[in-house]
C-alpha positions in Angstrom: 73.4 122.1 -6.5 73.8 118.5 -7.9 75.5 116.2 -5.5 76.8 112.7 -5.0 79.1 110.3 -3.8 82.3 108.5 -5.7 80.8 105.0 -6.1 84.4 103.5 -7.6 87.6 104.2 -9.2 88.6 102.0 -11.8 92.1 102.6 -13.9 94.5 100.5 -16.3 97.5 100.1 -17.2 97.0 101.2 -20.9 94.7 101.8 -22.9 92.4 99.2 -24.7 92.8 97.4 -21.2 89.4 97.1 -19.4 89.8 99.2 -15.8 90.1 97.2 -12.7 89.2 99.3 -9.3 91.1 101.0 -6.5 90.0 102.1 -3.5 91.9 105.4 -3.8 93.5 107.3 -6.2 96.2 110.1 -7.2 94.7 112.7 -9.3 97.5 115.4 -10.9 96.5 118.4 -12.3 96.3 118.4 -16.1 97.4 114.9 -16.4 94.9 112.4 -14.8 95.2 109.6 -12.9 98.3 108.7 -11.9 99.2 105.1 -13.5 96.2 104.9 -15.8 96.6 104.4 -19.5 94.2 107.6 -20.6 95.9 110.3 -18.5 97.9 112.7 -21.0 97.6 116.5 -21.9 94.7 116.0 -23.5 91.0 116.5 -22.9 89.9 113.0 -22.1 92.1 113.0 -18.9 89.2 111.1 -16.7 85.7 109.5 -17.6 83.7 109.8 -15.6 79.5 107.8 -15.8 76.8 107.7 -13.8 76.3 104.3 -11.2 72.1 105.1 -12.2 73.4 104.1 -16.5 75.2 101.6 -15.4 72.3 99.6 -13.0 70.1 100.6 -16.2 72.1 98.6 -18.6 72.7 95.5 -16.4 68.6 95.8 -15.9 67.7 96.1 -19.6 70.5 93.8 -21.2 70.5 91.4 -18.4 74.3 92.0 -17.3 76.7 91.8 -14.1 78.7 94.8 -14.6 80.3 96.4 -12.2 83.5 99.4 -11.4 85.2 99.9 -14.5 83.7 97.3 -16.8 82.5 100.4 -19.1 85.9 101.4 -19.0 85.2 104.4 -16.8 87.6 106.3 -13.9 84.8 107.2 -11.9 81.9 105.7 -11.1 79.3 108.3 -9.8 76.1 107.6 -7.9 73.4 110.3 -6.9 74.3 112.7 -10.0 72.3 113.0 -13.0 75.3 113.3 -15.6 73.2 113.4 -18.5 72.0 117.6 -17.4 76.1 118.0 -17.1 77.3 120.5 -20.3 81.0 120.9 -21.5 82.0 123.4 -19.5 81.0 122.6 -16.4 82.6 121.8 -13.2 82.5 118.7 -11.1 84.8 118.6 -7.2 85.6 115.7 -5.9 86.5 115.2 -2.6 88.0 117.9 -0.6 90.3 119.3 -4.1 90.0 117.5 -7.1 88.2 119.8 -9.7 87.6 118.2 -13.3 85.9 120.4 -16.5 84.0 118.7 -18.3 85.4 118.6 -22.0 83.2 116.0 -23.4 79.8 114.5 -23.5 79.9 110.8 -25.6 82.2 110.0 -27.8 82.4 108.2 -31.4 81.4 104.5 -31.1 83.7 102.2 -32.3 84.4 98.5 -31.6 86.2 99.0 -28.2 87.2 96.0 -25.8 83.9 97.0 -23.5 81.9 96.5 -26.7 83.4 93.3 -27.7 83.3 91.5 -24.7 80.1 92.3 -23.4 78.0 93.2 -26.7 77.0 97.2 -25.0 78.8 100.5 -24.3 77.8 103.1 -22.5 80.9 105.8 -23.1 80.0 107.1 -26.6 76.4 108.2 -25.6 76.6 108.7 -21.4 80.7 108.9 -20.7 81.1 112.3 -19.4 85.3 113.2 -20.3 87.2 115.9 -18.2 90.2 117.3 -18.0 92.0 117.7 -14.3 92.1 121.5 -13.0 93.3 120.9 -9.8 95.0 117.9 -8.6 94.5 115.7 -5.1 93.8 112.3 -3.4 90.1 110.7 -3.8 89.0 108.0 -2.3 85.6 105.2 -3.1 82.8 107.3 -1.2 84.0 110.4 -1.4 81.3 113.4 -2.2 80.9 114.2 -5.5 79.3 118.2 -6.2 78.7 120.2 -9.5 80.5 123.2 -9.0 
């Protein structure tokens, strides 16, 4: 069993916004996050990358970034998301259940890309939809269920 710990939250107000963090956060079931622009009844409800991608990038394109700068909800460090299928199951904390709906996504000139010249959503960003709804907070454990 793949596990790992919630390294950051990030949300926004709306999208096109680059994600700021929180230290906690409200997660409702088939929605998202509470008060970030990307929750909806849709299947990109939370995004979800890997803390590992994002240290990679600041290595290899000499960057600072940190929580949310890749426009990402969760931050997760100790999990390889790149063996993660569509389909499968990731618990956070003691309730929160996501499904993974989405691996990547097209690329296209987003705010992340324009600002700091690199993306890592539309090849790494892992997108899920909420199945059951709770409170998470910045260290929380992270399992593939």
């Amino acid at each position: 069993m793949n596990k790992g710990i919630i390294h950051a939250i990030s949300i926004s107000s709306e999208r096109g916004k680059l994600k700021e963090e929180v230290t906690q956060a409200n997660v409702i079931e088939n929605f998202g996050i509470e008060n970030d622009g990307h929750a909806g009844e849709w299947g990109r409800q939370i995004t979800c990358l890997s803390y590992q991608s994002v240290q990679k990038s600041n290595k290899e394109n000499n960057l600072n970034m940190g929580p949310g700068d890749f426009a990402e909800n969760i931050l997760i460090d100790g999990i390889d998301l790149s063996k993660i299928s569509v389909g499968n199951k990731i618990k956070l904390g003691a309730s929160v259940v996501l499904e993974v709906t989405q691996i990547g996504k097209e690329d296209h000139p987003s705010v992340v890309t324009r600002k700091f010249g690199v993306s890592l959503l539309p090849y790494e960003g892992v997108f899920c939809k909420v199945i059951a709804g709770g409170i998470i907070k910045k260290g929380d454990s992270v399992e593939e269920i």
